[in-house]
CSV table of C-alpha atoms and ligand atoms in Angstrom, one decimal:
chain,number,residue,atom,x,y,z
E,1,UNK,CA,13.6,-20.0,0.8
E,2,UNK,CA,11.1,-18.8,3.4
E,3,UNK,CA,8.7,-15.9,3.1
E,4,UNK,CA,11.0,-13.4,4.7
E,5,UNK,CA,13.8,-14.3,2.3
E,6,UNK,CA,11.5,-13.7,-0.6
E,7,UNK,CA,10.6,-10.2,0.7
E,8,UNK,CA,14.3,-9.4,1.0
E,9,UNK,CA,14.9,-10.6,-2.5
E,10,UNK,CA,12.2,-8.4,-3.9
E,11,UNK,CA,13.4,-5.4,-1.8
E,12,UNK,CA,17.0,-6.0,-3.0
E,13,UNK,CA,15.9,-5.9,-6.6
E,14,UNK,CA,13.9,-2.7,-6.0
E,15,UNK,CA,17.0,-1.1,-4.4
E,16,UNK,CA,18.7,-1.4,-7.8
E,17,UNK,CA,16.2,1.2,-9.1
E,18,UNK,CA,17.2,3.7,-6.4
E,19,UNK,CA,19.8,6.3,-7.4
E,20,UNK,CA,21.8,8.6,-5.0
E,21,UNK,CA,20.0,11.9,-4.7
E,22,UNK,CA,16.5,10.5,-5.2
E,23,UNK,CA,13.5,11.7,-3.3
E,24,UNK,CA,11.8,8.4,-2.2
E,25,UNK,CA,8.4,7.5,-1.0
E,26,UNK,CA,8.8,4.6,1.5
E,27,UNK,CA,5.9,2.2,1.9
E,28,UNK,CA,4.5,0.3,4.8
E,29,UNK,CA,4.4,-3.3,5.8
E,30,UNK,CA,6.8,-6.2,6.3
E,31,UNK,CA,8.1,-6.2,2.7
E,32,UNK,CA,8.6,-2.4,2.7
E,33,UNK,CA,10.5,-2.8,6.0
E,34,UNK,CA,13.0,-5.2,4.4
E,35,UNK,CA,13.5,-2.4,1.8
E,36,UNK,CA,14.1,0.1,4.6
E,37,UNK,CA,16.7,-2.2,6.2
E,38,UNK,CA,18.6,-2.6,2.9
E,39,UNK,CA,18.3,1.1,2.1
E,40,UNK,CA,19.7,2.0,5.6
E,41,UNK,CA,22.9,-0.1,4.8
E,42,UNK,CA,23.4,1.9,1.6
E,43,UNK,CA,22.8,5.2,3.5
E,44,UNK,CA,25.4,4.1,6.0
E,45,UNK,CA,27.8,3.6,3.1
E,46,UNK,CA,27.3,7.2,1.9
E,47,UNK,CA,24.3,6.8,-0.4
E,48,UNK,CA,22.3,10.0,-0.3
E,49,UNK,CA,18.5,9.8,-0.4
E,50,UNK,CA,15.6,11.5,1.5
E,51,UNK,CA,12.5,9.4,2.2
E,52,UNK,CA,8.9,10.3,2.8
E,53,UNK,CA,7.4,7.6,5.0
E,54,UNK,CA,3.8,6.4,4.4
E,55,UNK,CA,3.1,5.6,8.1
E,56,UNK,CA,4.3,6.4,11.6
E,57,UNK,CA,5.5,2.8,11.8
E,58,UNK,CA,7.7,3.2,8.7
E,59,UNK,CA,8.9,6.6,10.0
E,60,UNK,CA,10.0,5.0,13.3
E,61,UNK,CA,12.0,2.3,11.6
E,62,UNK,CA,13.7,4.9,9.3
E,63,UNK,CA,14.6,7.1,12.2
E,64,UNK,CA,15.9,4.0,14.1
E,65,UNK,CA,18.1,3.1,11.1
E,66,UNK,CA,19.2,6.7,10.3
E,67,UNK,CA,17.4,6.9,6.9
E,68,UNK,CA,16.9,10.7,6.3
E,69,UNK,CA,13.3,11.7,6.2
E,70,UNK,CA,11.2,14.6,5.1
E,71,UNK,CA,7.5,15.2,5.2
E,72,UNK,CA,5.5,15.2,2.0
E,73,UNK,CA,4.9,19.0,2.5
E,74,UNK,CA,8.6,19.6,2.7
E,75,UNK,CA,9.2,17.4,-0.4
E,76,UNK,CA,5.9,17.3,-2.4
E,77,UNK,CA,7.4,15.8,-5.6
E,78,UNK,CA,9.0,12.4,-5.4
E,79,UNK,CA,11.1,10.4,-7.9
E,80,UNK,CA,10.1,7.0,-6.8
E,81,UNK,CA,8.0,5.1,-4.3
E,82,UNK,CA,8.7,1.6,-3.2
E,83,UNK,CA,5.9,-0.2,-1.4
E,84,UNK,CA,4.3,-3.6,-0.8
E,85,UNK,CA,0.8,-4.8,-1.7
E,86,UNK,CA,-1.8,-7.3,-0.6
E,87,UNK,CA,-2.8,-8.3,-4.1
E,88,UNK,CA,-1.5,-7.5,-7.6
E,89,UNK,CA,-3.2,-8.4,-10.9
E,90,UNK,CA,-1.7,-8.6,-14.4
E,91,UNK,CA,-2.8,-5.0,-15.1
E,92,UNK,CA,-0.8,-3.8,-12.0
E,93,UNK,CA,-4.0,-3.0,-10.2
E,94,UNK,CA,-3.4,-3.5,-6.5
E,95,UNK,CA,-5.2,-4.0,-3.2
E,96,UNK,CA,-3.4,-2.2,-0.5
E,97,UNK,CA,-4.1,-1.3,3.1
E,98,UNK,CA,-3.7,-4.6,5.0
E,99,UNK,CA,-1.4,-2.6,7.2
E,100,UNK,CA,-3.8,0.3,7.5
E,101,UNK,CA,-1.7,2.8,5.7
E,102,UNK,CA,-3.6,3.1,2.4
E,103,UNK,CA,-4.4,6.8,2.6
E,104,UNK,CA,-0.8,8.0,3.0
E,105,UNK,CA,0.4,5.3,0.7
E,106,UNK,CA,-1.9,6.5,-2.1
E,107,UNK,CA,-1.1,10.2,-1.5
E,108,UNK,CA,2.6,9.4,-1.6
E,109,UNK,CA,2.4,7.1,-4.7
E,110,UNK,CA,0.4,9.8,-6.5
E,111,UNK,CA,3.1,12.4,-5.7
E,112,UNK,CA,5.8,10.1,-7.2
E,113,UNK,CA,6.9,9.9,-10.8
E,114,UNK,CA,7.1,6.1,-10.4
E,115,UNK,CA,5.8,3.5,-8.0
E,116,UNK,CA,7.5,0.1,-7.8
E,117,UNK,CA,5.7,-2.7,-5.9
E,118,UNK,CA,7.6,-5.4,-4.1
E,119,UNK,CA,6.0,-8.7,-3.2
E,120,UNK,CA,6.3,-12.4,-3.2
E,121,UNK,CA,4.4,-14.7,-5.6
E,122,UNK,CA,1.6,-15.3,-3.1
E,123,UNK,CA,0.3,-11.7,-3.8
E,124,UNK,CA,-0.2,-12.2,-7.5
E,125,UNK,CA,-3.9,-13.0,-8.4
E,126,UNK,CA,-6.0,-13.3,-11.6
E,127,UNK,CA,-8.8,-11.2,-10.2
E,128,UNK,CA,-8.6,-8.9,-7.2
E,129,UNK,CA,-10.8,-9.4,-4.2
E,130,UNK,CA,-9.8,-12.5,-2.2
E,131,UNK,CA,-8.0,-10.2,0.1
E,132,UNK,CA,-10.7,-8.0,1.9
E,133,UNK,CA,-10.6,-4.5,0.4
E,134,UNK,CA,-9.7,-1.9,3.1
E,135,UNK,CA,-11.9,1.2,2.9
E,136,UNK,CA,-10.8,4.1,5.1
E,137,UNK,CA,-13.8,6.0,6.4
E,138,UNK,CA,-14.4,9.1,8.5
E,139,UNK,CA,-15.4,8.3,12.1
E,140,UNK,CA,-18.5,10.5,11.8
E,141,UNK,CA,-21.4,8.5,10.4
E,142,UNK,CA,-19.5,5.3,9.9
E,143,UNK,CA,-22.6,3.2,9.8
E,144,UNK,CA,-24.3,5.4,7.2
E,145,UNK,CA,-21.1,5.2,5.1
E,146,UNK,CA,-21.1,1.4,5.4
E,147,UNK,CA,-24.7,1.3,4.3
E,148,UNK,CA,-23.8,3.4,1.2
E,149,UNK,CA,-21.0,1.1,0.4
E,150,UNK,CA,-23.3,-1.9,0.8
E,151,UNK,CA,-25.7,-0.3,-1.7
E,152,UNK,CA,-22.9,0.3,-4.2
E,153,UNK,CA,-21.8,-3.3,-3.8
E,154,UNK,CA,-25.3,-4.6,-4.4
E,155,UNK,CA,-25.6,-2.5,-7.5
E,156,UNK,CA,-22.2,-3.8,-8.7
E,157,UNK,CA,-23.2,-7.4,-8.1
E,158,UNK,CA,-20.7,-7.8,-5.2
E,159,UNK,CA,-21.5,-9.7,-2.1
E,160,UNK,CA,-19.7,-10.3,1.1
E,161,UNK,CA,-19.4,-8.8,4.6
E,162,UNK,CA,-18.2,-5.3,5.1
E,163,UNK,CA,-16.8,-5.2,8.7
E,164,UNK,CA,-15.1,-2.6,10.8
E,165,UNK,CA,-11.4,-3.5,11.4
E,166,UNK,CA,-10.8,-4.2,15.1
E,167,UNK,CA,-7.7,-3.8,17.2
E,168,UNK,CA,-7.6,-5.2,20.7
E,169,UNK,CA,-10.9,-4.3,22.4
E,170,UNK,CA,-11.8,-1.4,20.1
E,171,UNK,CA,-11.8,-0.3,16.5
E,172,UNK,CA,-8.6,0.1,14.5
E,173,UNK,CA,-7.6,3.7,14.0
E,174,UNK,CA,-5.4,4.8,11.1
E,175,UNK,CA,-2.6,7.3,11.4
E,176,UNK,CA,-5.1,9.9,10.1
E,177,UNK,CA,-7.5,9.1,12.9
E,178,UNK,CA,-10.0,7.3,10.7
E,179,UNK,CA,-11.5,3.8,10.8
E,180,UNK,CA,-11.3,1.0,8.3
E,181,UNK,CA,-14.0,-1.2,6.8
E,182,UNK,CA,-12.8,-4.4,5.3
E,183,UNK,CA,-15.0,-5.5,2.4
E,184,UNK,CA,-14.8,-9.3,1.8
E,185,UNK,CA,-16.1,-9.3,-1.8
E,186,UNK,CA,-14.2,-12.4,-2.9
E,187,UNK,CA,-13.9,-11.2,-6.5
E,188,UNK,CA,-13.8,-7.7,-7.9
E,189,UNK,CA,-14.3,-8.2,-11.7
E,190,UNK,CA,-14.4,-4.4,-12.4
E,191,UNK,CA,-12.0,-2.7,-10.1
E,192,UNK,CA,-12.2,0.6,-12.0
E,193,UNK,CA,-16.0,0.8,-11.6
E,194,UNK,CA,-15.8,0.0,-7.9
E,195,UNK,CA,-13.1,2.5,-7.4
E,196,UNK,CA,-15.1,5.3,-9.1
E,197,UNK,CA,-18.2,4.3,-7.1
E,198,UNK,CA,-16.3,4.4,-3.8
E,199,UNK,CA,-14.7,7.7,-4.6
E,200,UNK,CA,-18.0,9.6,-4.6
E,201,UNK,CA,-19.4,8.2,-1.4
E,202,UNK,CA,-19.3,10.9,1.3
E,203,UNK,CA,-17.5,9.5,4.3
E,204,UNK,CA,-15.2,7.3,2.3
E,205,UNK,CA,-11.8,8.9,2.9
E,206,UNK,CA,-9.9,6.5,0.6
E,207,UNK,CA,-9.9,2.9,-0.5
E,208,UNK,CA,-7.3,0.3,-1.1
E,209,UNK,CA,-7.7,-0.1,-4.9
E,210,UNK,CA,-4.6,1.3,-6.5
E,211,UNK,CA,-5.2,1.7,-10.2
E,212,UNK,CA,-2.8,3.3,-12.6
E,213,UNK,CA,-0.3,4.1,-9.9
E,214,UNK,CA,2.2,1.3,-10.0
E,215,UNK,CA,4.6,1.2,-13.0
E,216,UNK,CA,6.5,-1.9,-12.1
E,217,UNK,CA,6.1,-4.9,-9.7
E,218,UNK,CA,9.0,-7.0,-8.6
E,219,UNK,CA,7.7,-10.4,-7.7
E,220,UNK,CA,10.1,-12.7,-5.8
E,221,UNK,CA,9.6,-16.5,-5.9
E,222,UNK,CA,11.8,-19.3,-4.7
E,223,UNK,CA,13.6,-19.5,-8.1
E,224,UNK,CA,14.3,-15.8,-8.4
E,225,UNK,CA,12.5,-12.5,-9.1
E,226,UNK,CA,10.4,-11.5,-12.1
E,227,UNK,CA,8.8,-8.2,-13.0
E,228,UNK,CA,5.4,-7.2,-14.1
E,229,UNK,CA,5.3,-3.9,-16.0
E,230,UNK,CA,2.4,-1.5,-16.7
Q,301,LIG,C1,0.0,-1.5,4.2
Q,301,LIG,C2,0.1,-2.1,2.9
Q,301,LIG,C3,1.1,-3.1,2.7
Q,301,LIG,O1,1.9,-2.8,1.6
Q,301,LIG,C4,0.5,-4.5,2.4
Q,301,LIG,O2,-0.4,-4.8,3.5
Q,301,LIG,C5,1.5,-5.6,2.3
Q,301,LIG,O3,2.2,-5.8,3.5
Q,301,LIG,P1,3.2,-6.9,3.7
Q,301,LIG,O4,4.4,-6.5,2.9
Q,301,LIG,O5,3.5,-7.0,5.2
Q,301,LIG,O6,2.6,-8.2,3.2
Q,301,LIG,O7,-0.7,-1.9,2.0
Q,301,LIG,O8,-1.1,-0.6,4.3
C-alpha cells in the first residue's frame, strides 16, 4: 500500500463520521484533498453537506468537484472539521501549516464542535518538533518578529534555525497575505508553553501548534486504520 492509498484509507474512515446535513470544515493538503474527492462522490449521490474550505486551494478543488461551499461568515458554527496534520503526538497535539493554511485551518477548527485529523503513520511522533513549526507573521517588521521568536526560543531552551519560507524567487505568501517563518526546533518538549509564548508576540499572526482542538485522529497504516482519541 503506497502513501496515497493510506491517505485515502484515513479519509474514507473519516467520511463515516460525516452525516447528511452537516456543516463541515474542510482542511488543506494532500490528505484533506483525498477526503474532498470521497466527499464529492457522496454529494453526487445526494448526500447533503455544506463545507467551509480552509484555503483557496481547497476551495478550488471543492468547486471543481461540486461540493457546496459557504464562507465562515455565512456559516460561523460548524459541526465537524476534517483536516490533515504534519505531526501528531499521543495527546493529540498537532503541528500544522506545512501547506501554509494554518491560520484559516485554526480558525475553522476552533469554530467546529469537533475536529478529526486524518493522516498516515509517518505523522505520529513521541515529541513534536522534527517537522519545522510554521509561524505565520505579519509582513510588517518580519525581522523584528523573528528576533522576538528567537528570544522566546532561547528562553525556552529551544535551538534551531527560524527561516522565512520561500516560494520560487521570493517569499511564500499565505492566503491572508502574510509570511511564514519555519522554526526547525527539532524537539518541542513543552508545546503548551511555546504556544502561549508565541501567542503574545506582536507580529505573530498564528502558529502551527494546534492544542486542544482535535478530538480524534484517524491514522492509516499498511495493516488498517487506528484511532487516537483526546
Ligand atoms: C496545511 C496543513 C496540512 O494539513 C498538512 O501540511 C498535512 O498535509 P498533507 O496531508 O499533504 O501531508 O497543515 O497547512
